[in-house]
Coordinates of C-alpha atoms in Angstrom, one line a residue:
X1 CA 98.7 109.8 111.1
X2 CA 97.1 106.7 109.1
X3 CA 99.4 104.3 107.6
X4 CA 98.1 101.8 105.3
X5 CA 100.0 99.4 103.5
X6 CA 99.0 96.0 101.0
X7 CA 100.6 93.3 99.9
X8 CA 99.8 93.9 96.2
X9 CA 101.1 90.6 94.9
X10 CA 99.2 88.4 97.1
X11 CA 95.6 90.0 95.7
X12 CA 92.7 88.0 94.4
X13 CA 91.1 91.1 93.0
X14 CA 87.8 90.7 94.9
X15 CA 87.2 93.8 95.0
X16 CA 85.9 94.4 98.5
X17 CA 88.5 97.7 99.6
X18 CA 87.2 99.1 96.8
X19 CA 83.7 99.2 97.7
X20 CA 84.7 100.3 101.4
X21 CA 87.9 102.9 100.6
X22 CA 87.1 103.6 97.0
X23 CA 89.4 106.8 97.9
X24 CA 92.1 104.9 98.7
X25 CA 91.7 102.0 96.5
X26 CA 91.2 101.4 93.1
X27 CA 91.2 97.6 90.7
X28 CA 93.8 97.8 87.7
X29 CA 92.4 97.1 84.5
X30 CA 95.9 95.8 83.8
X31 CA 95.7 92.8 86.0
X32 CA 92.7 93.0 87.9
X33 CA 94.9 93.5 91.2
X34 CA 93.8 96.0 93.8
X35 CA 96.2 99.7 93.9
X36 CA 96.5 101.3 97.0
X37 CA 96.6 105.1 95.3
X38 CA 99.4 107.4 96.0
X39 CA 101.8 104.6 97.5
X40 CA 104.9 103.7 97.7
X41 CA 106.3 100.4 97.1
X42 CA 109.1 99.0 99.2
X43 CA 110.1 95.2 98.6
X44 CA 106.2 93.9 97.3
X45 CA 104.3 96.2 100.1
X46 CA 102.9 99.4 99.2
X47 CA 102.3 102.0 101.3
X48 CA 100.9 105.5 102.2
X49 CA 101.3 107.7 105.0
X50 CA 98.4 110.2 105.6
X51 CA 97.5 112.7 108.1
X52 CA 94.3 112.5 107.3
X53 CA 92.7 110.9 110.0
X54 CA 89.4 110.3 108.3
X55 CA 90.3 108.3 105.9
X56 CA 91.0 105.4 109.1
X57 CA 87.6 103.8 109.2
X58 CA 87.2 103.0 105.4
X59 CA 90.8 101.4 105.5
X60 CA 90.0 99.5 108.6
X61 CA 86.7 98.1 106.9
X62 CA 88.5 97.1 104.2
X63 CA 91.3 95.2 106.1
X64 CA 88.5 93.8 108.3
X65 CA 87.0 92.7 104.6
X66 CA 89.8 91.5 103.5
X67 CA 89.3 87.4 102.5
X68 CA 93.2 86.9 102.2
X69 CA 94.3 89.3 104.7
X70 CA 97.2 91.8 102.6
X71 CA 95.8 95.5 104.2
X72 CA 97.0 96.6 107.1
X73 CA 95.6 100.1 108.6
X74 CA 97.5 101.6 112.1
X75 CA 96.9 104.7 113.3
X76 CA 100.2 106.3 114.9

């Protein structure tokens, strides 16, 4: 199983886990803030559980991309 989580609030809407996970993420045209699709938010992180396994190395990329560091990808 892939969990991924962000720290939505802390976003500087740079775009970059968009252009490596655009499955997973997407920029709000509300406040230009990176949405990590189909999560669930839990005190200001937001996260999905998936058991699909290939979606692991875009979400790594993008936390490796990541210039203030609010993606985090495990596999369990």
């Amino acid at each position: 199983m892939v969990v991924v989580t962000l720290q939505r609030n802390k976003c500087i809407g740079c775009n970059y886990c968009v252009e490596l996970a655009p499955q997973q993420f997407q920029m709000s045209k509300k406040d230009g803030k990176s949405v990590l699709l189909g999560a669930v938010e839990k005190k200001g992180f937001f996260t999905i559980k998936s058991f699909d396994e290939s979606i692991y190395d875009a979400c790594k990329q993008s936390q490796s991309a990541c210039p203030v560091k609010i993606i985090e990808t495990k596999l369990i």
